[in-house]
């Protein structure tokens, strides 16, 4: 998605440790109108997959998934990261190790909101090592639902998450794949 | 907002401890098309306030604030609940005691995204005791921005948050005010 690449170049910041900060439009401040365009692009890519639900994980996946859901006209279900006393006991659950936060956390989805008849599009903001995505896939599979697609806004192509998921046969589409960050600029993979 | 009241009656669940669960459309599964209508209603209520940014707090405020932002055509800034090593040191911060999670947490907003020229609409899903809202107001005020409105989806009118904020002079609008939950049904305040 060319406009995404332009916005990453204009507004992204490269930090030590191969960190790409996109806080100004995706992870802290949200450019809702642009996220709406991202949602539309995911619809273009996955519209023929018979999607019944969009699954994401809190926090940064929620706005993107919600925008996509306006086009697909299906609900979003977001996996929760910590147990709240308000949440049902009857949940699918899994574990994720967060590289940025250096700790493991639990994720969970209520059994009410996913079942074996669902055809899922999983959406997230970033794909790097893929730990969060593997946790989400694990949770989604517990429901018996079929994972029809995985949509990522920014894939770090120099980490193994994308390669792993493609080898496993998932229908993974990333709107921008960053192959390298050097000398303060981002090198994108050719389409 | 009559449609909201209908949906709360149809899809909300009352639990012990005056807990109203609206997980099926607002807090875990998201009915994006209905949240879009909620965003439009907030626009109708606050469209003449010269809003430059919408402020909310992760997690459940994000989808609603993003939908509203499509109408206002301004960015959303969401306060983050935990410190990530990716986040700038240069932040406005505050503390919130969560009644549902029985613990205090920190919230923060990067100084990059709020300043004294901003006219803010603060949006959140629930208002009960008002602890999260007081924390958000504290953080917003540190920036020097003007708080032009507060939009709440569901206010628990039998708790003191709404009363406190109105007495303080805030332009608070709640789309549904629950005055009582008894015998398994919700009693709404008359408009």
Tab-separated table of C-alpha atoms in Angstrom:
chain	number	residue	atom	x	y	z
A	1	UNK	CA	0.000	0.000	0.000
A	2	UNK	CA	1.911	2.984	-1.343
A	3	UNK	CA	0.265	5.597	0.867
A	4	UNK	CA	1.215	3.588	3.958
A	5	UNK	CA	4.845	3.466	2.854
A	6	UNK	CA	4.836	7.222	2.293
A	7	UNK	CA	3.360	7.844	5.729
A	8	UNK	CA	5.894	5.518	7.382
A	9	UNK	CA	8.673	7.456	5.636
A	10	UNK	CA	7.233	10.809	6.658
A	11	UNK	CA	6.034	10.081	10.168
A	12	UNK	CA	7.814	6.933	11.391
A	13	UNK	CA	10.874	7.145	13.647
A	14	UNK	CA	13.678	4.622	13.729
A	15	UNK	CA	15.084	3.812	17.163
A	16	UNK	CA	17.915	1.648	18.416
A	17	UNK	CA	17.211	-2.057	18.372
A	18	UNK	CA	15.388	-2.058	15.022
A	19	UNK	CA	12.389	-0.360	16.585
A	20	UNK	CA	10.105	1.499	14.176
A	21	UNK	CA	7.916	3.916	16.075
A	22	UNK	CA	4.654	4.837	14.373
A	23	UNK	CA	3.093	6.418	17.434
A	24	UNK	CA	1.974	9.450	15.487
A	25	UNK	CA	-0.684	7.620	13.468
A	26	UNK	CA	-1.000	3.978	14.570
A	27	UNK	CA	0.029	3.233	18.155
A	28	UNK	CA	-0.705	6.219	20.389
A	29	UNK	CA	-2.128	9.003	18.279
A	30	UNK	CA	-4.499	7.486	15.724
A	31	UNK	CA	-5.111	8.952	12.291
A	32	UNK	CA	-8.651	7.601	12.106
A	33	UNK	CA	-9.283	8.661	8.520
A	34	UNK	CA	-6.144	6.890	7.354
A	35	UNK	CA	-6.971	3.811	9.439
A	36	UNK	CA	-10.318	3.788	7.614
A	37	UNK	CA	-8.414	3.566	4.325
A	38	UNK	CA	-6.363	0.724	5.789
A	39	UNK	CA	-9.609	-1.026	6.712
A	40	UNK	CA	-10.820	-0.622	3.144
A	41	UNK	CA	-7.555	-2.076	1.805
A	42	UNK	CA	-7.968	-5.151	4.014
A	43	UNK	CA	-11.483	-5.486	2.617
A	44	UNK	CA	-10.124	-5.355	-0.930
A	45	UNK	CA	-7.612	-8.099	-0.083
A	46	UNK	CA	-9.925	-10.477	1.812
A	47	UNK	CA	-13.430	-9.653	0.581
A	48	UNK	CA	-13.900	-13.024	-1.113
A	49	UNK	CA	-12.991	-15.151	1.898
A	50	UNK	CA	-16.473	-15.285	3.439
A	51	UNK	CA	-15.247	-13.630	6.637
A	52	UNK	CA	-17.727	-13.811	9.548
A	53	UNK	CA	-15.568	-12.211	12.250
A	54	UNK	CA	-12.453	-10.114	12.579
A	55	UNK	CA	-10.148	-11.095	15.429
A	56	UNK	CA	-7.442	-8.895	16.891
A	57	UNK	CA	-5.612	-8.326	20.153
A	58	UNK	CA	-5.660	-5.327	22.423
A	59	UNK	CA	-4.468	-2.567	22.180
A	60	UNK	CA	-3.204	-1.361	18.828
A	61	UNK	CA	-5.144	-3.813	16.680
A	62	UNK	CA	-8.535	-2.555	17.833
A	63	UNK	CA	-8.897	0.634	15.804
A	64	UNK	CA	-7.714	-1.004	12.567
A	65	UNK	CA	-9.908	-4.059	13.047
A	66	UNK	CA	-12.912	-1.838	13.791
A	67	UNK	CA	-12.387	0.148	10.603
A	68	UNK	CA	-12.077	-3.032	8.550
A	69	UNK	CA	-15.262	-4.318	10.183
A	70	UNK	CA	-17.192	-1.335	8.768
A	71	UNK	CA	-16.465	-2.696	5.294
A	72	UNK	CA	-16.900	-6.407	6.056
A	73	UNK	CA	-20.044	-5.687	8.149
A	74	UNK	CA	-19.050	-8.311	10.721
A	75	UNK	CA	-18.188	-8.040	14.443
A	76	UNK	CA	-14.696	-7.596	15.832
A	77	UNK	CA	-13.560	-9.789	18.696
A	78	UNK	CA	-10.449	-8.613	20.476
A	79	UNK	CA	-8.376	-10.922	22.661
A	80	UNK	CA	-7.848	-9.469	26.110
A	81	UNK	CA	-4.441	-9.394	27.679
A	82	UNK	CA	-5.182	-9.538	31.380
A	83	UNK	CA	-7.851	-11.238	33.382
A	84	UNK	CA	-10.541	-8.886	34.600
A	85	UNK	CA	-12.985	-9.954	37.253
A	86	UNK	CA	-15.703	-8.863	34.792
A	87	UNK	CA	-14.711	-11.475	32.250
A	88	UNK	CA	-16.430	-14.823	31.902
A	89	UNK	CA	-14.620	-17.867	33.156
A	90	UNK	CA	-15.560	-19.669	29.993
A	91	UNK	CA	-12.717	-18.629	27.721
A	92	UNK	CA	-10.203	-19.774	25.141
A	93	UNK	CA	-6.780	-18.778	26.385
A	94	UNK	CA	-3.121	-18.734	25.452
A	95	UNK	CA	0.205	-17.218	26.374
A	96	UNK	CA	2.325	-14.630	24.564
A	97	UNK	CA	5.860	-13.529	25.283
A	98	UNK	CA	6.252	-9.807	24.593
A	99	UNK	CA	9.680	-8.912	23.314
A	100	UNK	CA	9.159	-5.163	23.849
A	101	UNK	CA	7.860	-5.589	27.400
A	102	UNK	CA	10.163	-8.512	28.290
A	103	UNK	CA	7.423	-10.527	29.910
A	104	UNK	CA	4.863	-13.207	29.281
A	105	UNK	CA	1.172	-12.405	29.432
A	106	UNK	CA	-2.076	-14.296	29.044
A	107	UNK	CA	-4.597	-13.668	26.309
A	108	UNK	CA	-8.178	-14.819	26.277
A	109	UNK	CA	-11.372	-14.742	24.214
A	110	UNK	CA	-14.780	-15.606	25.604
A	111	UNK	CA	-16.188	-18.814	24.149
A	112	UNK	CA	-19.388	-16.897	23.398
A	113	UNK	CA	-17.802	-14.947	20.580
A	114	UNK	CA	-15.984	-17.549	18.471
A	115	UNK	CA	-17.234	-20.910	17.277
A	116	UNK	CA	-16.587	-23.615	14.708
A	117	UNK	CA	-18.787	-21.936	12.082
A	118	UNK	CA	-16.685	-18.771	12.022
A	119	UNK	CA	-14.382	-17.809	9.172
A	120	UNK	CA	-11.839	-15.467	10.636
A	121	UNK	CA	-9.719	-12.608	9.457
A	122	UNK	CA	-7.013	-11.901	12.028
A	123	UNK	CA	-5.755	-8.311	11.937
A	124	UNK	CA	-2.861	-6.719	13.786
A	125	UNK	CA	-0.720	-3.614	13.536
A	126	UNK	CA	2.741	-5.213	13.563
A	127	UNK	CA	4.210	-8.608	12.765
A	128	UNK	CA	7.809	-9.193	13.858
A	129	UNK	CA	8.806	-12.421	15.613
A	130	UNK	CA	5.152	-13.361	15.536
A	131	UNK	CA	4.600	-14.273	19.178
A	132	UNK	CA	1.354	-12.352	19.552
A	133	UNK	CA	0.077	-13.797	16.259
A	134	UNK	CA	0.925	-17.364	17.286
A	135	UNK	CA	-0.974	-16.796	20.526
A	136	UNK	CA	-3.975	-15.425	18.639
A	137	UNK	CA	-3.926	-18.338	16.185
A	138	UNK	CA	-3.772	-20.774	19.105
A	139	UNK	CA	-6.789	-19.123	20.744
A	140	UNK	CA	-8.721	-18.947	17.469
A	141	UNK	CA	-8.074	-22.631	16.705
A	142	UNK	CA	-9.432	-23.682	20.102
A	143	UNK	CA	-12.815	-22.442	18.894
A	144	UNK	CA	-12.744	-24.662	15.819
A	145	UNK	CA	-13.083	-21.593	13.589
A	146	UNK	CA	-11.297	-21.444	10.250
A	147	UNK	CA	-8.587	-18.825	9.789
A	148	UNK	CA	-9.189	-17.499	6.274
A	149	UNK	CA	-6.698	-14.661	6.332
A	150	UNK	CA	-4.187	-12.668	8.337
A	151	UNK	CA	-3.877	-8.947	7.653
A	152	UNK	CA	-0.916	-6.988	8.998
A	153	UNK	CA	-0.262	-3.287	8.648
A	154	UNK	CA	3.549	-3.358	9.033
A	155	UNK	CA	5.602	-6.539	8.806
A	156	UNK	CA	9.223	-6.529	9.850
A	157	UNK	CA	10.519	-8.715	7.041
A	158	UNK	CA	13.901	-9.156	8.696
A	159	UNK	CA	12.288	-11.064	11.559
A	160	UNK	CA	10.884	-14.543	11.140
A	161	UNK	CA	7.156	-14.176	11.914
A	162	UNK	CA	6.014	-13.619	8.327
A	163	UNK	CA	8.210	-16.350	6.874
A	164	UNK	CA	6.952	-18.827	9.468
A	165	UNK	CA	3.269	-18.042	8.850
A	166	UNK	CA	3.621	-18.239	5.055
A	167	UNK	CA	5.408	-21.585	5.331
A	168	UNK	CA	2.591	-22.834	7.532
A	169	UNK	CA	0.219	-21.995	4.682
A	170	UNK	CA	-1.604	-18.997	6.144
A	171	UNK	CA	-3.053	-16.449	3.731
A	172	UNK	CA	-0.952	-13.590	5.122
A	173	UNK	CA	-1.014	-10.120	3.558
A	174	UNK	CA	1.066	-7.277	4.938
A	175	UNK	CA	0.369	-3.762	3.687
A	176	UNK	CA	4.044	-2.813	4.067
A	177	UNK	CA	7.023	-5.112	4.612
A	178	UNK	CA	10.098	-3.457	6.078
A	179	UNK	CA	13.195	-5.380	5.006
A	180	UNK	CA	15.764	-3.112	6.558
A	181	UNK	CA	16.188	0.071	8.570
A	182	UNK	CA	19.515	1.713	7.926
A	183	UNK	CA	20.965	5.209	8.059
A	184	UNK	CA	17.686	6.469	9.430
A	185	UNK	CA	15.585	5.288	6.521
A	186	UNK	CA	13.282	2.368	5.897
A	187	UNK	CA	13.831	-0.090	3.039
A	188	UNK	CA	10.561	-1.686	1.912
A	189	UNK	CA	10.211	-5.010	0.144
A	190	UNK	CA	9.047	-4.649	-3.473
A	191	UNK	CA	5.459	-5.748	-4.096
B	1	UNK	CA	-29.824	7.593	22.478
B	2	UNK	CA	-32.815	5.286	22.155
B	3	UNK	CA	-31.101	2.641	20.048
B	4	UNK	CA	-28.363	2.312	22.651
B	5	UNK	CA	-30.926	1.780	25.404
B	6	UNK	CA	-32.629	-0.893	23.317
B	7	UNK	CA	-29.343	-2.667	22.686
B	8	UNK	CA	-28.410	-2.527	26.370
B	9	UNK	CA	-31.778	-4.079	27.199
B	10	UNK	CA	-31.382	-6.768	24.550
B	11	UNK	CA	-27.720	-7.592	24.859
B	12	UNK	CA	-26.483	-6.343	28.237
B	13	UNK	CA	-26.156	-8.689	31.215
B	14	UNK	CA	-26.545	-7.672	34.833
B	15	UNK	CA	-24.148	-9.272	37.291
B	16	UNK	CA	-23.716	-9.154	41.041
B	17	UNK	CA	-22.185	-5.966	42.350
B	18	UNK	CA	-24.079	-3.637	40.007
B	19	UNK	CA	-21.961	-4.782	37.083
B	20	UNK	CA	-23.479	-4.238	33.642
B	21	UNK	CA	-21.710	-6.394	31.091
B	22	UNK	CA	-21.884	-5.152	27.514
B	23	UNK	CA	-19.163	-7.460	26.221
B	24	UNK	CA	-21.256	-8.486	23.243
B	25	UNK	CA	-21.046	-5.113	21.484
B	26	UNK	CA	-18.775	-2.703	23.385
B	27	UNK	CA	-16.078	-4.305	25.542
B	28	UNK	CA	-14.904	-7.566	23.997
B	29	UNK	CA	-16.900	-8.191	20.853
B	30	UNK	CA	-17.367	-4.893	19.026
B	31	UNK	CA	-20.374	-4.083	16.885
B	32	UNK	CA	-18.420	-1.736	14.637
B	33	UNK	CA	-21.416	-0.519	12.648
B	34	UNK	CA	-23.252	0.432	15.829
B	35	UNK	CA	-20.120	2.063	17.267
B	36	UNK	CA	-20.040	4.138	14.080
B	37	UNK	CA	-23.552	5.366	14.894
B	38	UNK	CA	-22.365	6.182	18.414
B	39	UNK	CA	-19.495	8.158	16.901
B	40	UNK	CA	-21.995	10.085	14.783
B	41	UNK	CA	-24.122	10.834	17.848
B	42	UNK	CA	-21.103	12.267	19.666
B	43	UNK	CA	-20.489	14.423	16.603
B	44	UNK	CA	-24.055	15.696	16.725
B	45	UNK	CA	-23.637	16.580	20.406
B	46	UNK	CA	-20.209	18.253	20.228
B	47	UNK	CA	-19.848	19.401	16.619
B	48	UNK	CA	-19.892	23.102	17.528
B	49	UNK	CA	-17.132	22.918	20.148
B	50	UNK	CA	-14.197	23.410	17.758
B	51	UNK	CA	-12.712	20.040	18.750
B	52	UNK	CA	-9.106	19.510	17.559
B	53	UNK	CA	-8.442	16.143	19.200
B	54	UNK	CA	-10.329	13.284	20.760
B	55	UNK	CA	-8.754	11.820	23.879
B	56	UNK	CA	-9.554	8.420	25.336
B	57	UNK	CA	-7.937	5.680	27.383
B	58	UNK	CA	-7.071	2.159	26.395
B	59	UNK	CA	-8.747	-0.286	25.898
B	60	UNK	CA	-12.482	0.059	25.442
B	61	UNK	CA	-12.514	3.737	24.546
B	62	UNK	CA	-10.405	3.294	21.437
B	63	UNK	CA	-12.950	1.937	18.979
B	64	UNK	CA	-15.611	4.496	19.949
B	65	UNK	CA	-13.177	7.412	19.845
B	66	UNK	CA	-11.897	6.278	16.442
B	67	UNK	CA	-15.416	6.164	15.020
B	68	UNK	CA	-16.178	9.632	16.377
B	69	UNK	CA	-12.919	10.882	14.845
B	70	UNK	CA	-14.167	9.886	11.386
B	71	UNK	CA	-16.894	12.515	11.793
B	72	UNK	CA	-14.821	15.196	13.533
B	73	UNK	CA	-11.876	14.606	11.129
B	74	UNK	CA	-9.366	15.014	13.952
B	75	UNK	CA	-6.822	12.604	15.480
B	76	UNK	CA	-7.468	10.364	18.466
B	77	UNK	CA	-4.917	10.240	21.267
B	78	UNK	CA	-5.312	7.363	23.664
B	79	UNK	CA	-3.727	7.372	27.115
B	80	UNK	CA	-1.639	4.283	27.684
B	81	UNK	CA	-1.991	2.273	30.843
B	82	UNK	CA	1.425	0.710	31.261
B	83	UNK	CA	4.903	1.899	30.518
B	84	UNK	CA	6.382	0.317	27.420
B	85	UNK	CA	10.070	0.616	26.675
B	86	UNK	CA	8.979	1.930	23.257
B	87	UNK	CA	7.290	4.968	24.727
B	88	UNK	CA	8.902	8.371	24.947
B	89	UNK	CA	10.129	9.564	28.307
B	90	UNK	CA	8.564	12.918	27.630
B	91	UNK	CA	5.033	12.310	28.834
B	92	UNK	CA	2.126	13.704	30.815
B	93	UNK	CA	1.203	11.124	33.427
B	94	UNK	CA	-1.285	10.350	36.150
B	95	UNK	CA	-2.598	7.562	38.323
B	96	UNK	CA	-5.934	5.740	38.264
B	97	UNK	CA	-7.379	3.312	40.773
B	98	UNK	CA	-9.367	0.610	38.999
B	99	UNK	CA	-12.321	-0.601	40.990
B	100	UNK	CA	-12.893	-3.641	38.766
B	101	UNK	CA	-9.242	-4.709	38.843
B	102	UNK	CA	-8.617	-3.636	42.461
B	103	UNK	CA	-5.321	-1.953	41.683
B	104	UNK	CA	-3.741	1.344	40.809
B	105	UNK	CA	-2.168	1.867	37.421
B	106	UNK	CA	-0.322	4.646	35.639
B	107	UNK	CA	-1.602	6.406	32.553
B	108	UNK	CA	0.428	8.536	30.223
B	109	UNK	CA	0.217	10.587	27.035
B	110	UNK	CA	3.245	11.686	25.046
B	111	UNK	CA	3.790	15.448	25.161
B	112	UNK	CA	4.026	15.386	21.369
B	113	UNK	CA	0.337	14.765	20.942
B	114	UNK	CA	-1.378	17.300	23.219
B	115	UNK	CA	-0.644	20.990	23.622
B	116	UNK	CA	-2.156	24.229	24.858
B	117	UNK	CA	-3.825	24.974	21.533
B	118	UNK	CA	-5.916	21.825	21.613
B	119	UNK	CA	-9.645	21.749	22.251
B	120	UNK	CA	-10.419	18.298	23.518
B	121	UNK	CA	-13.337	15.946	23.478
B	122	UNK	CA	-12.732	13.155	25.982
B	123	UNK	CA	-14.587	9.942	25.153
B	124	UNK	CA	-14.971	6.761	27.163
B	125	UNK	CA	-17.211	3.727	27.252
B	126	UNK	CA	-18.283	3.831	30.919
B	127	UNK	CA	-18.492	6.424	33.650
B	128	UNK	CA	-19.085	5.126	37.182
B	129	UNK	CA	-17.055	6.447	40.101
B	130	UNK	CA	-15.084	8.466	37.579
B	131	UNK	CA	-11.555	7.483	38.548
B	132	UNK	CA	-10.360	6.855	35.007
B	133	UNK	CA	-11.970	10.115	33.843
B	134	UNK	CA	-10.340	12.109	36.644
B	135	UNK	CA	-6.982	10.646	35.636
B	136	UNK	CA	-7.584	11.536	31.994
B	137	UNK	CA	-8.638	15.078	32.892
B	138	UNK	CA	-5.509	15.453	35.026
B	139	UNK	CA	-3.303	14.311	32.137
B	140	UNK	CA	-5.128	16.503	29.627
B	141	UNK	CA	-4.833	19.585	31.840
B	142	UNK	CA	-1.076	19.126	32.168
B	143	UNK	CA	-0.880	19.896	28.442
B	144	UNK	CA	-2.691	23.202	28.840
B	145	UNK	CA	-5.380	22.055	26.422
B	146	UNK	CA	-8.999	23.045	26.926
B	147	UNK	CA	-11.514	20.313	27.681
B	148	UNK	CA	-14.557	21.259	25.594
B	149	UNK	CA	-16.614	18.154	26.198
B	150	UNK	CA	-16.814	14.714	27.734
B	151	UNK	CA	-18.765	12.017	25.893
B	152	UNK	CA	-19.713	8.796	27.663
B	153	UNK	CA	-21.544	5.829	26.194
B	154	UNK	CA	-22.980	4.415	29.448
B	155	UNK	CA	-23.070	6.359	32.705
B	156	UNK	CA	-23.918	4.607	35.929
B	157	UNK	CA	-26.091	7.348	37.368
B	158	UNK	CA	-26.190	5.728	40.813
B	159	UNK	CA	-22.439	6.285	41.208
B	160	UNK	CA	-20.986	9.726	41.746
B	161	UNK	CA	-18.726	10.274	38.712
B	162	UNK	CA	-21.296	12.053	36.553
B	163	UNK	CA	-22.595	14.226	39.376
B	164	UNK	CA	-19.061	15.271	40.303
B	165	UNK	CA	-18.115	16.193	36.729
B	166	UNK	CA	-21.311	18.185	36.127
B	167	UNK	CA	-20.809	20.079	39.392
B	168	UNK	CA	-17.264	20.869	38.281
B	169	UNK	CA	-18.785	22.467	35.185
B	170	UNK	CA	-17.723	19.972	32.531
B	171	UNK	CA	-19.866	19.680	29.419
B	172	UNK	CA	-20.664	16.012	30.016
B	173	UNK	CA	-23.067	14.086	27.791
B	174	UNK	CA	-23.860	10.451	28.381
B	175	UNK	CA	-25.735	8.544	25.677
B	176	UNK	CA	-27.449	6.375	28.296
B	177	UNK	CA	-27.658	6.908	32.049
B	178	UNK	CA	-28.449	3.826	34.087
B	179	UNK	CA	-30.135	4.857	37.333
B	180	UNK	CA	-30.823	1.410	38.664
B	181	UNK	CA	-30.447	-2.270	37.904
B	182	UNK	CA	-33.093	-4.352	39.602
B	183	UNK	CA	-34.816	-7.674	39.017
B	184	UNK	CA	-32.583	-8.280	36.048
B	185	UNK	CA	-33.580	-5.140	34.194
B	186	UNK	CA	-32.029	-1.748	33.636
B	187	UNK	CA	-33.786	1.484	34.609
B	188	UNK	CA	-32.658	4.413	32.471
B	189	UNK	CA	-32.836	8.067	33.437
B	190	UNK	CA	-35.367	10.007	31.394
B	191	UNK	CA	-33.832	12.405	28.860
